[in-house]
Coordinates of C-alpha atoms in Angstrom, one line a residue:
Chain H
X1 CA 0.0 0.0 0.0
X2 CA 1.2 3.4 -0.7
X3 CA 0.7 6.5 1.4
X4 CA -2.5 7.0 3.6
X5 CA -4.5 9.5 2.1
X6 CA -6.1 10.2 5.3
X7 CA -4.6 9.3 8.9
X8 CA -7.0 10.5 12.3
X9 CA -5.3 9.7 15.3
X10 CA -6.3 9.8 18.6
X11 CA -9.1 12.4 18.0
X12 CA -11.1 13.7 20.6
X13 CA -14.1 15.9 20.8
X14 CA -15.1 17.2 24.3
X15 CA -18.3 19.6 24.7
X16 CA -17.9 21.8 28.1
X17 CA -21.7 23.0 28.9
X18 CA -22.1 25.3 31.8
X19 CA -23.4 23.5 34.9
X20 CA -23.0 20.2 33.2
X21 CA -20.8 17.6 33.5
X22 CA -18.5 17.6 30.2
X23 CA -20.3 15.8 26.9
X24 CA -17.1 13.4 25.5
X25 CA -19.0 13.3 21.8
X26 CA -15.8 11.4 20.1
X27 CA -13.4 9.7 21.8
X28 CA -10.2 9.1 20.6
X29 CA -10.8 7.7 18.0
X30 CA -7.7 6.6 15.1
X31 CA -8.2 4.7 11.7
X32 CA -6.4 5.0 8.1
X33 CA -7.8 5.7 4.6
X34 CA -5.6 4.1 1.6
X35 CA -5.9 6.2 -2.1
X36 CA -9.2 4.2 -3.6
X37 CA -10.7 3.1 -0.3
X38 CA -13.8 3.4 0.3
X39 CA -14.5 3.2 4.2
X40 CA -18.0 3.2 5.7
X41 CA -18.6 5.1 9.0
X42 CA -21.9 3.8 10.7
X43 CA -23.2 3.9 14.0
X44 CA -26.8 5.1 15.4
X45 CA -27.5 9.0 15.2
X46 CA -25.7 10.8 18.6
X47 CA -23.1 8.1 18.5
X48 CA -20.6 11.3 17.2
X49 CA -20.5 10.5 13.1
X50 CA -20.8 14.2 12.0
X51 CA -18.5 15.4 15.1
X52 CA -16.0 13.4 13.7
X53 CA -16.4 14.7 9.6
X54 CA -17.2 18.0 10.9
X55 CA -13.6 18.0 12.5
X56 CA -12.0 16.1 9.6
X57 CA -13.1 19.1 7.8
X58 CA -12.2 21.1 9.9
X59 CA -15.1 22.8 10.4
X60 CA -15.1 22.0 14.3
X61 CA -11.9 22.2 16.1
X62 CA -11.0 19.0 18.1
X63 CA -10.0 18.5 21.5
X64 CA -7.4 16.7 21.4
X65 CA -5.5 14.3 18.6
X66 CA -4.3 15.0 14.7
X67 CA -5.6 14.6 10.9
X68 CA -3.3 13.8 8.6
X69 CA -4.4 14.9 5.0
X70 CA -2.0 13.2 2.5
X71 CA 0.7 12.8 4.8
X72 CA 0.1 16.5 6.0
X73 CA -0.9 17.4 9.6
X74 CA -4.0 19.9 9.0
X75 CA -5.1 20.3 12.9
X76 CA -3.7 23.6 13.3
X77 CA -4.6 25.0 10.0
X78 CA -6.5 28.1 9.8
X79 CA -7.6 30.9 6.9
X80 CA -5.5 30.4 3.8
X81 CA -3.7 27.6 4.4
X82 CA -7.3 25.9 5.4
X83 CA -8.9 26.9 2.5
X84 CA -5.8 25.3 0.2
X85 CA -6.7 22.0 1.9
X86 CA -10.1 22.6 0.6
X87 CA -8.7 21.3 -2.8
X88 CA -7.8 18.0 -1.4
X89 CA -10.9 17.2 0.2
X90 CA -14.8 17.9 -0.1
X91 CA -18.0 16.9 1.4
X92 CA -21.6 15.9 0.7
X93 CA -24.1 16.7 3.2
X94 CA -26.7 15.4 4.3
X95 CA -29.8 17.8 2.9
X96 CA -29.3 18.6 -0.5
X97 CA -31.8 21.7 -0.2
X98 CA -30.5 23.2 2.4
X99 CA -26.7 22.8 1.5
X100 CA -27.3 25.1 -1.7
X101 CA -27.4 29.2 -0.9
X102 CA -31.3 29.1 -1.5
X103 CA -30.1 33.1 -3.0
X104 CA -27.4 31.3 -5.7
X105 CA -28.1 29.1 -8.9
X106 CA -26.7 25.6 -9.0
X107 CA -24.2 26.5 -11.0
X108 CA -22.7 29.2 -8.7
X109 CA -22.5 27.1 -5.9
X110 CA -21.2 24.0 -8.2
X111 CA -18.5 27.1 -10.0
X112 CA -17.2 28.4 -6.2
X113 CA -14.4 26.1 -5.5
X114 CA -13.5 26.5 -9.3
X115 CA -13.3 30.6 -9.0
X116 CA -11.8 30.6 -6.0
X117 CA -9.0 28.9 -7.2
X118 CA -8.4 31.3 -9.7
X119 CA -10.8 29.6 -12.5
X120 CA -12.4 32.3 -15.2
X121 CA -15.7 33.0 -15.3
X122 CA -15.8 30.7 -18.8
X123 CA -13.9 27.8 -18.6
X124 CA -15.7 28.0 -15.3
X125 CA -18.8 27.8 -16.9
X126 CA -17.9 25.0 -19.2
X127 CA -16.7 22.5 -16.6
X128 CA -20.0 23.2 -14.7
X129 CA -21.5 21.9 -17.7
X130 CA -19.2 19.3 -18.0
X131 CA -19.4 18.0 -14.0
X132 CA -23.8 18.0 -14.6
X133 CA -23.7 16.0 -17.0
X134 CA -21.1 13.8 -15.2
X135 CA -23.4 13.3 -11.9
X136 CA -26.6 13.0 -14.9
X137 CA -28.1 16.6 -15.0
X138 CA -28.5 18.6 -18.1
X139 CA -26.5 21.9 -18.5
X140 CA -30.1 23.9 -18.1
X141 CA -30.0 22.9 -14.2
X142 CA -26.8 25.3 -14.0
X143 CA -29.4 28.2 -13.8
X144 CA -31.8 26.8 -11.6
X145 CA -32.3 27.3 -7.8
X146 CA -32.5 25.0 -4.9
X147 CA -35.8 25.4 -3.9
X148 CA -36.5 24.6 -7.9
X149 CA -35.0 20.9 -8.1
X150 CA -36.1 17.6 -6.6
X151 CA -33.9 16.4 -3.8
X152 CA -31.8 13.5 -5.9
X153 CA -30.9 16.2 -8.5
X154 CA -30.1 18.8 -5.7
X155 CA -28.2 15.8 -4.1
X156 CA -26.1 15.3 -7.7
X157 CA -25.6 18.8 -7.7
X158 CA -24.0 18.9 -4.6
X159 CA -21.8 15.8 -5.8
X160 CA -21.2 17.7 -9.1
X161 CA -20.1 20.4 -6.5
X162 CA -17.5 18.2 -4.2
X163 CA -16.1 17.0 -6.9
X164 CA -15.4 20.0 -8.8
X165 CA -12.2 20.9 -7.6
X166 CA -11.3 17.0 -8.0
X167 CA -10.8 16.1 -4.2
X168 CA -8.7 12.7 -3.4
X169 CA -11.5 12.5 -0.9
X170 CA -14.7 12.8 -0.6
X171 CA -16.8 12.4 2.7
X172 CA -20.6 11.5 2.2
X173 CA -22.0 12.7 5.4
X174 CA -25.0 10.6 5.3
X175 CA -25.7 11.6 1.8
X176 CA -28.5 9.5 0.9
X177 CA -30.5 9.6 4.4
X178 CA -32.9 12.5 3.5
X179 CA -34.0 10.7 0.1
X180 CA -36.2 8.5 -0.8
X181 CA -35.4 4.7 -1.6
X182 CA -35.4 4.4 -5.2
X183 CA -33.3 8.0 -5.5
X184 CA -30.9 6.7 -2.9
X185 CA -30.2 4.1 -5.0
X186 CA -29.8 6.3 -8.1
X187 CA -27.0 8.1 -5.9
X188 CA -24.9 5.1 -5.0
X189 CA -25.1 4.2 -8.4
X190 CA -23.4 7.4 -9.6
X191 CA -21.3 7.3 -6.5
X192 CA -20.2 3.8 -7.5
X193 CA -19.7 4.7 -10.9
X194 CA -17.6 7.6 -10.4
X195 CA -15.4 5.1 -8.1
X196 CA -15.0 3.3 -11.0
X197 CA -13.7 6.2 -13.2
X198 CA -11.3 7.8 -10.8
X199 CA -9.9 4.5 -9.6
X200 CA -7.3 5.3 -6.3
X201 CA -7.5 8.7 -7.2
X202 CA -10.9 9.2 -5.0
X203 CA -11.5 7.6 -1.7
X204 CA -14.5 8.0 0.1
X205 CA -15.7 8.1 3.6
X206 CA -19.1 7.3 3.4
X207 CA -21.1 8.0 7.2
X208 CA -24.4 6.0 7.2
X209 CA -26.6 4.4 9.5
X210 CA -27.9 1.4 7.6
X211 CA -25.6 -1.5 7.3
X212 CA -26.9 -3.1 3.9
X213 CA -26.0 -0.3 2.5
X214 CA -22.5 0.0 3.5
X215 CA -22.1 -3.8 2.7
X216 CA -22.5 -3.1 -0.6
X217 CA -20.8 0.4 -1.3
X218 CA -17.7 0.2 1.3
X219 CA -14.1 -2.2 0.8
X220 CA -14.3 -1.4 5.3
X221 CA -16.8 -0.5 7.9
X222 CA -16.2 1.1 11.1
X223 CA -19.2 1.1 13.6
X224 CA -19.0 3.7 16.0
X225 CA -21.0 3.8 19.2
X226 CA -20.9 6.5 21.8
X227 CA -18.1 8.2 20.5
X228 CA -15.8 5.2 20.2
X229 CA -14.7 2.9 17.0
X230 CA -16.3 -0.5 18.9
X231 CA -16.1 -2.9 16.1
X232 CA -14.4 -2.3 12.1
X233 CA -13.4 -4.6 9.4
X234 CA -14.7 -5.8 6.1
X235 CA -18.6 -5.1 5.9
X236 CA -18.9 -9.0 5.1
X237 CA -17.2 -10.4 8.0
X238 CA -18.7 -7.6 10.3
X239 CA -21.8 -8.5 9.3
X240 CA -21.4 -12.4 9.4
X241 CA -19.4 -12.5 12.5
X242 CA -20.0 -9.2 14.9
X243 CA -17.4 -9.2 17.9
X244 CA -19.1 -6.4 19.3
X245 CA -22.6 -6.5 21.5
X246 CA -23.6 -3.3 19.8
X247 CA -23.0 -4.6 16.4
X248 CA -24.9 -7.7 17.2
X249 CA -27.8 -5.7 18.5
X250 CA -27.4 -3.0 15.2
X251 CA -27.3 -6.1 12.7
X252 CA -29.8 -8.1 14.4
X253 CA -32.3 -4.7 14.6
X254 CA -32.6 -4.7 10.9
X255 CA -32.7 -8.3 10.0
Chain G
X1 CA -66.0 23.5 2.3
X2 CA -62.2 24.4 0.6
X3 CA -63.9 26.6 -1.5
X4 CA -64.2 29.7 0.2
X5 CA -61.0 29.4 2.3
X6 CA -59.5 29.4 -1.2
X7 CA -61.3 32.5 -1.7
X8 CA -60.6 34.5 1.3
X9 CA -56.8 34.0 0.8
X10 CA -56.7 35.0 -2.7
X11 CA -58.8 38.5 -1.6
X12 CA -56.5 38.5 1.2
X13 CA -53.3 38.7 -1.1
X14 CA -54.5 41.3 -3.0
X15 CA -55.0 43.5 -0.4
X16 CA -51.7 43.5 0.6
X17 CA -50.3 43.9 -3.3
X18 CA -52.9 47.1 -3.6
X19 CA -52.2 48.7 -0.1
X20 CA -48.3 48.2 -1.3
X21 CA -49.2 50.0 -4.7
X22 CA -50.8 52.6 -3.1
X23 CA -48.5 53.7 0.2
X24 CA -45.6 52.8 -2.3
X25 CA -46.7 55.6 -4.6
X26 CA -48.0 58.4 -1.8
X27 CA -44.1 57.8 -0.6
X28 CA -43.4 58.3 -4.1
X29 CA -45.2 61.8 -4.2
X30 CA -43.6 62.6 -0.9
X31 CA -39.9 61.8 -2.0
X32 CA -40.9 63.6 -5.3
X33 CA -41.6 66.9 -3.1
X34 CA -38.7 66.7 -1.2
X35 CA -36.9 66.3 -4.4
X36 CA -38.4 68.9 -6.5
X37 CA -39.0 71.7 -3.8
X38 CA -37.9 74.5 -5.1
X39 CA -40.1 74.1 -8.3
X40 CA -43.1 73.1 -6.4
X41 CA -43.4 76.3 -3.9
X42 CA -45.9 78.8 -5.2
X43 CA -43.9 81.8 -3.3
X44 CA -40.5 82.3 -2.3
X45 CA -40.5 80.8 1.2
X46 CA -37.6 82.8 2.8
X47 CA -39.5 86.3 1.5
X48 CA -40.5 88.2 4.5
X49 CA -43.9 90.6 3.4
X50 CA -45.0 92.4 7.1
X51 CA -47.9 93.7 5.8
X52 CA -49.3 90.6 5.2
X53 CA -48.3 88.8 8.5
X54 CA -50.2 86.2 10.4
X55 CA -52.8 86.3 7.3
X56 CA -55.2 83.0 8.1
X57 CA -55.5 80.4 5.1
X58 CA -57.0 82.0 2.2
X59 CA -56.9 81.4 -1.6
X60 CA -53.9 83.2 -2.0
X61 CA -52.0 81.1 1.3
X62 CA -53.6 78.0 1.6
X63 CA -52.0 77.7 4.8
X64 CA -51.7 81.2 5.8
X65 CA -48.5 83.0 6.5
X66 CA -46.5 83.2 9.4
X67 CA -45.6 86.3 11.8
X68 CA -43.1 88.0 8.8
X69 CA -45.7 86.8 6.7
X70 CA -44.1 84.3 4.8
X71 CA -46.3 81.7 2.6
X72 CA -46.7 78.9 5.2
X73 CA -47.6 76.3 2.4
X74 CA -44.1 77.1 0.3
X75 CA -42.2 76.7 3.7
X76 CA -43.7 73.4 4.8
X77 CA -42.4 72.0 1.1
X78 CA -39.6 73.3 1.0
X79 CA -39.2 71.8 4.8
X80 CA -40.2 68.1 3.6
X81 CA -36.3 68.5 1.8
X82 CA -34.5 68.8 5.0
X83 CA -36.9 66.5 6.8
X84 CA -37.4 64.0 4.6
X85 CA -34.1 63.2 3.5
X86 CA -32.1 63.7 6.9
X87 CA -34.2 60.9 8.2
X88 CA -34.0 58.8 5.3
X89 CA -29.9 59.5 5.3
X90 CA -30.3 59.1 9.4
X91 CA -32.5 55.4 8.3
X92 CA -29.9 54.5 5.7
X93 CA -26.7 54.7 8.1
X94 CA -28.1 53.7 11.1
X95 CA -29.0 50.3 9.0
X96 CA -25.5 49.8 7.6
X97 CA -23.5 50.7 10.5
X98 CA -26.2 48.2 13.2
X99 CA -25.7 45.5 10.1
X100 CA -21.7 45.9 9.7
X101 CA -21.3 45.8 13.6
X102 CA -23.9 42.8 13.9
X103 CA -22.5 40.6 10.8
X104 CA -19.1 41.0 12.5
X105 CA -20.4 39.9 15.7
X106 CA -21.8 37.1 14.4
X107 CA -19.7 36.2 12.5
X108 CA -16.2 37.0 14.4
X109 CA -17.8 35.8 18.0
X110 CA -15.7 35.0 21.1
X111 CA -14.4 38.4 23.3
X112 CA -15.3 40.7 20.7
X113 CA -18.6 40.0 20.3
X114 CA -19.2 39.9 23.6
X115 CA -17.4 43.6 24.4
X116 CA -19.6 44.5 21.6
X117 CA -22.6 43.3 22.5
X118 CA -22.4 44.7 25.8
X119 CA -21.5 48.3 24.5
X120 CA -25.0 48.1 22.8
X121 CA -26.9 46.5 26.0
X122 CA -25.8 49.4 27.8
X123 CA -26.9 52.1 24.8
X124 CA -30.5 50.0 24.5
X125 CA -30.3 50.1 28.5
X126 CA -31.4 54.6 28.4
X127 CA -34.1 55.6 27.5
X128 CA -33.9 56.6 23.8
X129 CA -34.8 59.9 23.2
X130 CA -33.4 61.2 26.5
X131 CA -30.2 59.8 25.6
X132 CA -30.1 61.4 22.0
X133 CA -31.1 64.9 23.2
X134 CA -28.3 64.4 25.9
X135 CA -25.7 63.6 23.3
X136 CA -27.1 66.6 20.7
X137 CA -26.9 68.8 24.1
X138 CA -23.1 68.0 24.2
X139 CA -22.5 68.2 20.7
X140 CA -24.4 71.5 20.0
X141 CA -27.3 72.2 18.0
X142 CA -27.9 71.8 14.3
X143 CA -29.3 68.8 12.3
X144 CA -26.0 66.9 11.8
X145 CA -25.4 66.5 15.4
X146 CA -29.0 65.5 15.9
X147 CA -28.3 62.8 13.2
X148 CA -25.4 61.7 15.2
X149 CA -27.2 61.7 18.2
X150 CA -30.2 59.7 16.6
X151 CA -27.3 57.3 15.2
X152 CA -25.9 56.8 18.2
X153 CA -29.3 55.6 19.9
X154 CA -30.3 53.5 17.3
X155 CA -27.4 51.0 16.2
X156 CA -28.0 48.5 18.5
X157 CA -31.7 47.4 17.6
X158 CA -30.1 46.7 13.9
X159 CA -26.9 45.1 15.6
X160 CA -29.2 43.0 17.6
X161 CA -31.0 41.8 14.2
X162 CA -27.9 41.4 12.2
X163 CA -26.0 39.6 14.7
X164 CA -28.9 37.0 15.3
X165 CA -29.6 36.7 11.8
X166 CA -25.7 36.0 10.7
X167 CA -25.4 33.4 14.2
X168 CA -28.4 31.3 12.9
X169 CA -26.8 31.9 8.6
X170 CA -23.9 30.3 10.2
X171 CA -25.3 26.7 11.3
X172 CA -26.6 26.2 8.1
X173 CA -25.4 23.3 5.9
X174 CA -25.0 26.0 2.5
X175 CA -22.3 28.2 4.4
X176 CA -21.1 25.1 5.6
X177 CA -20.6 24.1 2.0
X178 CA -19.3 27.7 1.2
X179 CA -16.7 27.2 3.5
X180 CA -15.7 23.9 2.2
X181 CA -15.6 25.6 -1.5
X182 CA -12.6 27.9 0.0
X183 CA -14.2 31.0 -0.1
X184 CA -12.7 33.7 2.5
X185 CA -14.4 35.7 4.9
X186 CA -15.4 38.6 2.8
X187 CA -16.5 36.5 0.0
X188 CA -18.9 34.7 2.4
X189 CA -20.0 37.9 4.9
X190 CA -21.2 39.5 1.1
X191 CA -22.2 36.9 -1.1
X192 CA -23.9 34.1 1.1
X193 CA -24.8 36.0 4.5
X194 CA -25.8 39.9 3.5
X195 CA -28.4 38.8 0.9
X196 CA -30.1 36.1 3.3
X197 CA -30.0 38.5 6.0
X198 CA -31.0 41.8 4.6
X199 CA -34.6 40.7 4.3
X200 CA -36.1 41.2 7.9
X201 CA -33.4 44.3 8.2
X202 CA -34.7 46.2 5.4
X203 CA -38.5 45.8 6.6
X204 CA -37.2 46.9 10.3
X205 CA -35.7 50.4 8.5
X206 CA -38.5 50.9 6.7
X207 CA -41.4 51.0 10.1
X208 CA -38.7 52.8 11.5
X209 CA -38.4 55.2 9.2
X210 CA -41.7 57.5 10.7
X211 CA -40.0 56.9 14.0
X212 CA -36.9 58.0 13.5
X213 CA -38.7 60.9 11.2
X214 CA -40.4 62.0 14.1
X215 CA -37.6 61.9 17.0
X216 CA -35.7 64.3 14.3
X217 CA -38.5 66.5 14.3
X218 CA -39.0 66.1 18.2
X219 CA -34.7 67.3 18.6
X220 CA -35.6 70.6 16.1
X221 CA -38.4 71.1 18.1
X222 CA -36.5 71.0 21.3
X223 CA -34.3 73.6 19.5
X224 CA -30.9 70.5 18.8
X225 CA -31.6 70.1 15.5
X226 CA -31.9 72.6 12.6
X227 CA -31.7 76.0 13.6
X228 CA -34.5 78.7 12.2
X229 CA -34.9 80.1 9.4
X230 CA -33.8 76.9 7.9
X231 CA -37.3 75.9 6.8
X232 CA -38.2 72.4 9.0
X233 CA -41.1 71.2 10.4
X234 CA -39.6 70.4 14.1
X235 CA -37.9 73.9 14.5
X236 CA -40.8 75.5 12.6
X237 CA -43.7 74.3 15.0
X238 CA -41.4 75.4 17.8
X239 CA -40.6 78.5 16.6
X240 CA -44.2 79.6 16.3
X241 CA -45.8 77.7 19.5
X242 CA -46.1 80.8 21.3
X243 CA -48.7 82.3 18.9
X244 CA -50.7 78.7 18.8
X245 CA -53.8 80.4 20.1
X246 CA -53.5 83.6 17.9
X247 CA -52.4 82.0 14.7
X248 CA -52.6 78.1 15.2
X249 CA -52.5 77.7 11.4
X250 CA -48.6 78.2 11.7
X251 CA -48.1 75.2 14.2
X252 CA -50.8 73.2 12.8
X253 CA -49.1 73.0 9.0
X254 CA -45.6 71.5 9.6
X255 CA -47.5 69.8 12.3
X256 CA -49.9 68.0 9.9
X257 CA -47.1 67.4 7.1
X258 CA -45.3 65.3 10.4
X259 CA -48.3 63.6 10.6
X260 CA -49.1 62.5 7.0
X261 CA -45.3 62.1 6.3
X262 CA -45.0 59.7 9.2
X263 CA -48.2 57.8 8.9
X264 CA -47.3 56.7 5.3
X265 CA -44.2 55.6 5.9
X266 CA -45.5 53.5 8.9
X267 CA -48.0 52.5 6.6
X268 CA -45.7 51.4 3.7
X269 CA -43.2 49.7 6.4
X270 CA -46.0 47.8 7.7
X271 CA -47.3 46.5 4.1
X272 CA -43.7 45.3 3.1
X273 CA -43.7 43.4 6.2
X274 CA -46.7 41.9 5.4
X275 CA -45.7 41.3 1.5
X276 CA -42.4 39.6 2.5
X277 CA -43.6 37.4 5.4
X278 CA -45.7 34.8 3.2
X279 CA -47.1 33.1 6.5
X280 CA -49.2 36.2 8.1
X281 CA -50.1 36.9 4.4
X282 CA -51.9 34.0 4.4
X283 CA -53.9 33.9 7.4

């Protein structure tokens, strides 16, 4: 294997609330992503999955621990040198409505990572087109707003967005949850598909909370539960032979 | 049994559109005035004619003429220009200063935005109007330190606003995502949080401007704002509430040009409320 495109280690997340005892949402918690990987992140909402991408991404600062982007220790990283990480790695959330500026057309949103890395306002413009029509929209949806789409094309857009500035990983933070079942399986198959285009160049982390899912998306799983990694492997095995009580109990509540 | 609701909320819709319409173009005719003022007077408003002093309304002065007998109707137009556009200039700053100090807060947050925050807790904490004549009192008369004072009184309400508005702009998954894109501060602050924001601000400068309208008028009145023979409405009803039993036409003029100025602004702040808040348009 060659370099670890993404390395956590030992992260930590630690709420203080006034007049409360302290909240540990994540705790220290370590794994490895390899170039092409594609590792599922599941575990029952409040067990701390969007703590943990929302400090991979920096978005939230952790307590305690490091993430290494590429071989690169981002922890500490803040204003420009933050936003040049940007290029490296990009997210899908979870509501495809609300992640668009309901005041800014698709294709602004989709063009933003491209003009602010220096992009014109026409080649710009073209590779918009270009990245709809990769994730299956027509150019036209470039001019549309938010509130105008369904939720699966608003949920391509935002892929067409991540993937814009041509990330080597992408985090899915619960990306298909708010859709319904026959569009959430339009999006795996576009997410699967553009796995198989970009090969080891694109790894994804993919936060879910059902398990058949990730058995057929993810190479690994990692099943967190209350802020801990209790259980990870290969979905199969995971699924076939669970070490952990709280896997059992997950597997067993959907079977 | 749909039927009628359907009905009532399509009558109920137009209302608003018409009442818009209407106060929309009365504020029109007002601004028009204000602009135009010198055109519009049927006499020269400064002219002083003694023999005709204190006339009472009559063809020739609709509203009568003052005690040096100047045209009381060519004075109150030629007052709706100093009146009128101090307070929308007093409106206009007030609501970008309040909105620069409350983005930042919002935006910035930790010690600053609390030192901040508490500056404007203490300047909401006096009573307004006492406060703004205090701070014209120190600076002296005339109408730009009674803008300042007015200023000074009234950036925190629109700080207050901005800075709740930009905290709950900042949770959202979209400025998440503009983060993400690698967009800097000022590139978010003016493309992703002013044009989400300036909504419920713009409505709150609009019912405020017969507010602040009056409170300019109340500090010429008191004698902090303009200074006579500047022609405005404040200093105007001041200057001749002496004579009010003799000659009340002279107070009651600028007095009613206050009134109808002020009620159509209110008037046109409250319809845009109602226009851009869909839900109470329905109901």
């Amino acid at each position: 294997m060659d370099q670890a495109i993404l390395k956590v280690d030992n992260l930590t997340k630690v709420f203080s609330r006034k007049g409360k005892p302290d909240f540990t949402a994540v705790d220290h918690i370590s794994f490895t992503m390899h170039p092409g990987e594609c590792v599922g992140l599941i575990g029952e909402s409040g067990s701390g999955k969007t703590t943990v991408v929302n400090m991979i991404t920096r978005l939230l600062d952790p307590t305690e621990g490091s993430i290494i982007l590429g071989g690169e220790d981002i922890t500490r990283f803040s204003g420009r040198e933050l936003r040049k990480v940007y290029a490296r790695m990009q997210m899908v959330f979870q509501t495809p409505t609300d992640s668009f500026d309901p005041r800014c057309t698709l294709g602004d949103g989709i063009g933003e990572s491209l003009r602010n890395n220096g992009w014109s306002r026409k080649e710009t413009k073209d590779e918009v087109t270009r990245l709809l029509e990769m994730c299956g929209l027509s150019a036209d949806f470039a001019s549309r707003y938010p509130h105008q789409v369904s939720g699966g094309q608003c949920q391509r857009a935002a892929i067409a967005r991540a993937l814009a500035i041509k990330p080597r990983l992408l985090i899915c933070d619960e990306a298909t949850s708010s859709l319904d079942v026959t569009i959430q399986k339009e999006i795996i198959a576009l997410l699967n598909k553009l796995r198989w285009e970009k090969g080891s160049d694109l790894s994804i982390l993919f936060i879910c909370h059902d398990i058949a899912l990730v058995q057929q998306f993810c190479n690994r799983v990692l099943v967190l539960y209350k802020g801990k990694i209790v259980e990870q492997g290969e979905p199969d095995e995971v699924i076939r032979n669970p070490q952990d009580p709280y896997t059992r109990h997950l597997i067993d509540s959907i079977l | 049994m749909s039927e009628p609701t359907i009905r009532i909320q399509k009558i109920k819709k137009d209302t608003v559109k018409t009442r818009l319409i209407i106060f929309g173009i009365l504020a029109l005719i007002l601004l028009f005035c204000s602009v135009f003022c010198e055109h519009l007077t049927p006499y020269d408003p400064y002219l002083q004619d003694l023999k005709n002093a204190k006339a009472p309304p009559s063809p020739e002065h609709l509203f009568g003429t003052d005690r040096y007998g100047r045209d009381m109707l060519s004075r109150v137009i030629v007052g709706s220009k100093t009146s009128i556009f101090s307070t929308l200039l007093l409106v206009g700053i007030v609501t970008v200063l309040g909105t620069m100090v409350g983005v930042f807060c919002g935006w910035h947050g930790k010690w600053i935005d609390t030192v901040l925050m508490r500056i404007s807790d203490m300047f909401l904490a006096f009573p307004g109007l006492v406060f703004a004549m205090a701070v014209a009192g120190v600076l002296g008369g005339g109408l730009q330190n009674a803008i300042i004072a007015l200023v000074a009184i009234s950036w925190p309400k629109y700080a207050r606003i901005a800075r709740s508005q930009t905290l709950a702009q900042k949770e959202t998954p979209y400025l998440k995502a503009a983060r993400l894109s690698g967009s800097g501060t000022w590139k978010i602050i003016f493309k992703h949080i002013l044009p989400n924001i300036v909504g419920p601000i713009f409505v709150t400068s609009m019912l405020d401007i017969g507010t602040m309208m009056m409170e300019l008028a109340g500090l010429s009145f008191l004698g902090l704002g303009a200074k006579p023979p500047t022609a405005e409405w404040g200093s105007m009803m001041s200057d001749a509430r002496s004579l009010l039993s003799s000659v009340p036409w002279v107070t009651l003029a600028p007095g009613f040009a206050i009134f109808v100025s002020v009620m159509i602004f209110n008037l046109l702040g409250d319809t845009i409320r109602d226009y851009a808040d869909p839900k109470s348009r329905g109901r």
